[in-house]
XYZ file of N, CA and C in Angstrom:
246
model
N 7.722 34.115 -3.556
C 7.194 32.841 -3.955
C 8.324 31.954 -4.470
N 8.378 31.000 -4.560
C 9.082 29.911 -4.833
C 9.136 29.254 -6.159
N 10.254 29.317 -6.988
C 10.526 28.716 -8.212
C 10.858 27.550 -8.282
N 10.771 26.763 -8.966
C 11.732 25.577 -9.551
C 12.039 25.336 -11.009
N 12.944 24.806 -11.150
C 12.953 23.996 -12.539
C 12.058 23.038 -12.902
N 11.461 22.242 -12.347
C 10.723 21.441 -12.230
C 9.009 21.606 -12.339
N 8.431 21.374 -13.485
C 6.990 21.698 -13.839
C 6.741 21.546 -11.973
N 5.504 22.360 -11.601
C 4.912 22.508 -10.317
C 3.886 21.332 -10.363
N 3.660 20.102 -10.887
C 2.796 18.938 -10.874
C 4.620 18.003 -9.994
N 5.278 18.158 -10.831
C 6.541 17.412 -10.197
C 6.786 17.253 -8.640
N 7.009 19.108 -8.628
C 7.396 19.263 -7.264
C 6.123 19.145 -6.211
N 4.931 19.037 -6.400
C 3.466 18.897 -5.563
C 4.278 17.592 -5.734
N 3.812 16.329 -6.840
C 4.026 14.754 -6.685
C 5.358 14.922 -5.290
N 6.711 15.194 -5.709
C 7.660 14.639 -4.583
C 7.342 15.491 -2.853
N 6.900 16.888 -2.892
C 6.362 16.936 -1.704
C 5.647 15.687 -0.971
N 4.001 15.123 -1.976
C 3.484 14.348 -1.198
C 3.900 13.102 -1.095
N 4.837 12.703 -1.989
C 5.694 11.047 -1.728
C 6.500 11.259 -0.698
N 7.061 12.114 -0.375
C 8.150 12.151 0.489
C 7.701 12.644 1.888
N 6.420 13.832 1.939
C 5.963 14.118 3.359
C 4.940 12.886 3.330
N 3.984 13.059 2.741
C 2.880 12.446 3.147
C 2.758 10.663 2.441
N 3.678 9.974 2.618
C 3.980 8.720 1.754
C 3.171 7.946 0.709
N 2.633 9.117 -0.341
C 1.760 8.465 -1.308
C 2.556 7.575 -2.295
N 1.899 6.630 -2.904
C 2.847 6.031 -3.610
C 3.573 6.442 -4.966
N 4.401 5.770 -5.210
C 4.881 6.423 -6.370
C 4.432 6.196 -7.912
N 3.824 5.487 -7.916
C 2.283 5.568 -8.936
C 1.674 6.917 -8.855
N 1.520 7.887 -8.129
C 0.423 8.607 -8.113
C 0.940 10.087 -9.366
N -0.077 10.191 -9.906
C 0.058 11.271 -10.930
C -1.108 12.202 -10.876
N -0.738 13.330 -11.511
C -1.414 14.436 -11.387
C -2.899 14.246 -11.048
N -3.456 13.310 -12.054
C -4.497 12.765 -11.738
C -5.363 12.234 -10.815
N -4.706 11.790 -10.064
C -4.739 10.661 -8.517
C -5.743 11.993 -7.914
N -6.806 11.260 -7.654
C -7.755 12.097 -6.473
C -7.635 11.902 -5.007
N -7.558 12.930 -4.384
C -7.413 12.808 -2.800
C -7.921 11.773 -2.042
N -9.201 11.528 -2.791
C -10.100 10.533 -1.699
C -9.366 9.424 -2.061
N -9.129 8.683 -3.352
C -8.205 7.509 -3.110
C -6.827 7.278 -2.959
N -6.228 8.413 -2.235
C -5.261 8.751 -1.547
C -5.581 8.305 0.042
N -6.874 8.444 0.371
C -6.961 8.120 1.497
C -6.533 9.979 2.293
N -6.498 10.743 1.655
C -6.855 12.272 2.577
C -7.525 12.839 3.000
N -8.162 12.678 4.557
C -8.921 13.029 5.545
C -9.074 14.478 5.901
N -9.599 15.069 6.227
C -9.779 16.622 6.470
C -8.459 16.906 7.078
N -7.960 16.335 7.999
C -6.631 16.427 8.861
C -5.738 16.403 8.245
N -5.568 15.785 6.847
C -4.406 15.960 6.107
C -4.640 16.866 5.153
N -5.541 16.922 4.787
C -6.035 18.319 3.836
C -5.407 19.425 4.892
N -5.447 19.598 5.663
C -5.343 20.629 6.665
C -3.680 20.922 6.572
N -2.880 19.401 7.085
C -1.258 19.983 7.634
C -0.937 19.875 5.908
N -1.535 19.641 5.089
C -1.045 19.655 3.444
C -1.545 21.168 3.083
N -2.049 22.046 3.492
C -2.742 23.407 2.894
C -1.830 24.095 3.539
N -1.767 23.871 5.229
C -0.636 24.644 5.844
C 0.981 24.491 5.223
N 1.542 23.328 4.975
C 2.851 23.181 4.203
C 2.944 23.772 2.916
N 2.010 23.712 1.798
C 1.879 24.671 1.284
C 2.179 25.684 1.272
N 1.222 26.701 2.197
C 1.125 28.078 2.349
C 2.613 28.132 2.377
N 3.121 27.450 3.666
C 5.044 27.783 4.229
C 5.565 27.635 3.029
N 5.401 26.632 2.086
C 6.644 26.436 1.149
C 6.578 27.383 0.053
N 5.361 28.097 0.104
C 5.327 29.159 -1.247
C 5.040 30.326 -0.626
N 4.759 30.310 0.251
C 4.518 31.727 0.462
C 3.457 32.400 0.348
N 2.265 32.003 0.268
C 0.651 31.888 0.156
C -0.070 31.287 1.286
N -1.702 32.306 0.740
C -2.368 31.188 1.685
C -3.111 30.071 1.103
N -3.254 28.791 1.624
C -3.535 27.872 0.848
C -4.844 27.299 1.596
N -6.018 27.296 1.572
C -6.914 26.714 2.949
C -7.536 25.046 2.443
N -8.037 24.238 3.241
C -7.970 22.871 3.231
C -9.075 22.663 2.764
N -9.736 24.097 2.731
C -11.137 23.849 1.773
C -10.948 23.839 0.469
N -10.350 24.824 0.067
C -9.587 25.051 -1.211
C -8.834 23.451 -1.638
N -8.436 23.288 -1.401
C -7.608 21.795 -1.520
C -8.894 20.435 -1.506
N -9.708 20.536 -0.562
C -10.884 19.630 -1.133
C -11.461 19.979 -2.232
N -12.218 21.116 -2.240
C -11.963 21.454 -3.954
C -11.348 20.812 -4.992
N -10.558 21.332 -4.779
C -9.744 21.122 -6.353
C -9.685 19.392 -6.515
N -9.850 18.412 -5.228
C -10.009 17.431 -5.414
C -9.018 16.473 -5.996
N -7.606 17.202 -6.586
C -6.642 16.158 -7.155
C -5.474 17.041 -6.929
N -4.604 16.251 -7.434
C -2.855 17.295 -7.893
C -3.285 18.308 -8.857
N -3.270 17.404 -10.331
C -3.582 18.608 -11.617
C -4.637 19.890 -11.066
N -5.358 19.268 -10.286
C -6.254 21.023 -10.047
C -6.080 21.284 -8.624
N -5.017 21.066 -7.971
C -4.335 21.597 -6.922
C -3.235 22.688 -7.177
N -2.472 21.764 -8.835
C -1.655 22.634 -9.110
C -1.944 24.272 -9.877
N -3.634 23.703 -10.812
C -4.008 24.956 -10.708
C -4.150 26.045 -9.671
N -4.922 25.478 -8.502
C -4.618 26.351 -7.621
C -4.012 27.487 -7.281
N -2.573 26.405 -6.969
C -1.189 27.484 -6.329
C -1.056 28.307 -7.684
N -1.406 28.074 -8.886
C -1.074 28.776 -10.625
C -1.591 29.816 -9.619
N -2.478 30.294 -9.703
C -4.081 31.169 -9.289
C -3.329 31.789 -8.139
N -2.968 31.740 -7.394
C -2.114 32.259 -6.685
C -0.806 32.504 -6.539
N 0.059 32.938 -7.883
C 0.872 33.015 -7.999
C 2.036 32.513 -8.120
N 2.013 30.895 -7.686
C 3.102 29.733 -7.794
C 3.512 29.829 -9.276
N 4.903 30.019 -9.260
C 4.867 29.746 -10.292
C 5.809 28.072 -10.859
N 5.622 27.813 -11.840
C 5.846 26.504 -12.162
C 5.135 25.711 -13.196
């Protein structure tokens, strides 16, 4: 699994500014739907995931959790650590 220095709300925020061009306003808080994230991006965002940590991450799971802060629980729950 994959470490950083960087609290794991950080490194989720610059993943999705930088893959998926959310703005840079967006904080832990920011919910998917006014992100504008469609099942299709829930999808290649659960799969990048999984690759970058080393888990499985599914796009249902990720509608769920419905935001960053409880996305980042998530990956917690599965071992991410951060």
């Amino acid at each position: 699994m994959t470490t950083s220095i960087l609290p794991l709300s950080d490194v989720l925020l610059d993943i999705l500014r930088s893959d998926y061009d959310v703005p840079d306003t967006t904080g832990p808080d920011t919910d998917f739907e006014s992100l504008e994230f469609d099942s299709l991006v829930l999808v290649e965002i659960a799969v990048d995931l999984s690759r970058r940590f080393d888990i499985d991450v599914a796009d249902s799971e990720l509608q769920e959790a419905g935001n960053i802060a409880a996305t980042v629980a998530l990956l917690k729950s599965k071992g991410v650590q951060g």
